[in-house]
Amino acid sequence: MEEKKTLYRDTDNRILGGVASGLATYMGWDITLVRLALVFCLFAVQGSVLAYILAWIIVPSKYNPSGGLGFGKILLLIIICAFPVLLFMALFCAMFFGMITAFL
């Protein structure tokens, strides 16, 4: 019977979070090629930094296969998701109040 493959972060061969090495192990690819493709995507594709951070948070470690999100990772996820919203609100409020004071 064939063994079921599961995606884990490979923390033994990690440089940052182990996402690239875990993906390379899961797909059976060379780790160096996956890392080069990831670096290219970080510069060429918008949102890939956020996708890497989310994968780092969501994909379980090889030594913690239960994959439960700890308090620190949940807090980091909330901060990452809330920061753009708070930044947009701050810029919108500044623009709105700037327009009001211009008419007074």
C-alpha positions in Angstrom: 0.0 0.0 0.0 1.2 3.5 -0.9 2.1 5.8 2.0 0.0 9.0 2.2 2.1 12.1 1.6 1.6 15.1 3.9 2.9 18.6 3.5 5.1 19.6 6.5 7.6 22.4 7.1 11.0 20.8 7.1 12.7 22.4 10.1 15.9 20.4 9.6 16.8 21.9 6.2 15.3 25.4 6.8 16.8 28.8 6.1 13.9 30.9 7.3 10.7 28.9 8.1 11.1 25.6 6.3 8.3 26.2 3.9 10.4 25.9 0.8 12.3 22.8 1.9 9.0 21.2 3.1 7.4 21.9 -0.3 10.5 20.5 -2.1 10.4 17.3 0.0 6.6 16.9 -0.6 6.9 17.3 -4.4 10.2 15.5 -4.7 12.0 18.5 -6.2 15.4 19.9 -5.6 15.5 22.2 -2.6 17.8 24.7 -4.3 15.4 25.1 -7.3 12.4 25.7 -5.1 14.3 28.3 -3.0 15.4 30.1 -6.2 11.8 30.0 -7.5 10.6 31.4 -4.2 13.1 34.2 -4.2 12.1 35.1 -7.8 8.4 35.1 -6.8 9.1 37.3 -3.8 10.3 40.0 -6.1 8.0 39.4 -9.1 4.6 38.5 -7.6 2.7 40.8 -5.3 1.5 39.1 -2.1 4.0 36.3 -2.1 5.6 37.6 1.1 2.2 37.4 2.8 1.6 34.0 1.3 4.9 32.7 2.6 4.2 34.1 6.1 0.7 32.5 6.1 2.2 29.2 4.9 4.8 29.5 7.7 1.9 29.9 10.2 -0.5 27.4 8.8 1.6 24.5 7.6 2.6 22.3 10.5 6.2 21.5 11.5 7.6 18.0 10.9 8.0 17.5 14.6 4.5 18.9 15.5 2.3 17.2 13.0 -0.9 18.0 15.0 -0.5 21.5 13.4 -2.3 23.3 16.1 -1.8 27.0 15.9 -0.2 28.3 19.1 -1.1 31.6 20.7 2.0 33.4 19.2 1.1 32.3 15.7 -2.5 33.3 16.0 -1.4 36.7 17.4 1.0 37.1 14.4 -1.7 36.2 12.0 -4.1 38.8 13.5 -1.4 41.5 13.4 -0.6 40.7 9.7 -4.2 40.8 8.7 -5.1 43.9 10.8 -2.2 46.1 9.8 -3.3 46.9 6.2 -6.8 47.6 7.4 -5.6 50.0 10.1 -3.2 51.7 7.7 -6.0 52.2 5.2 -8.3 53.6 7.9 -5.6 56.0 9.1 -4.9 57.3 5.5 -8.6 57.6 4.8 -9.3 59.6 8.0 -6.3 61.9 7.4 -7.5 62.5 3.8 -11.1 63.0 5.0 -10.3 65.5 7.7 -7.8 67.3 5.5 -10.6 67.9 3.0 -13.0 69.1 5.7 -10.4 71.6 7.1 -9.7 72.9 3.6 -13.4 74.0 3.2 -13.5 75.7 6.6 
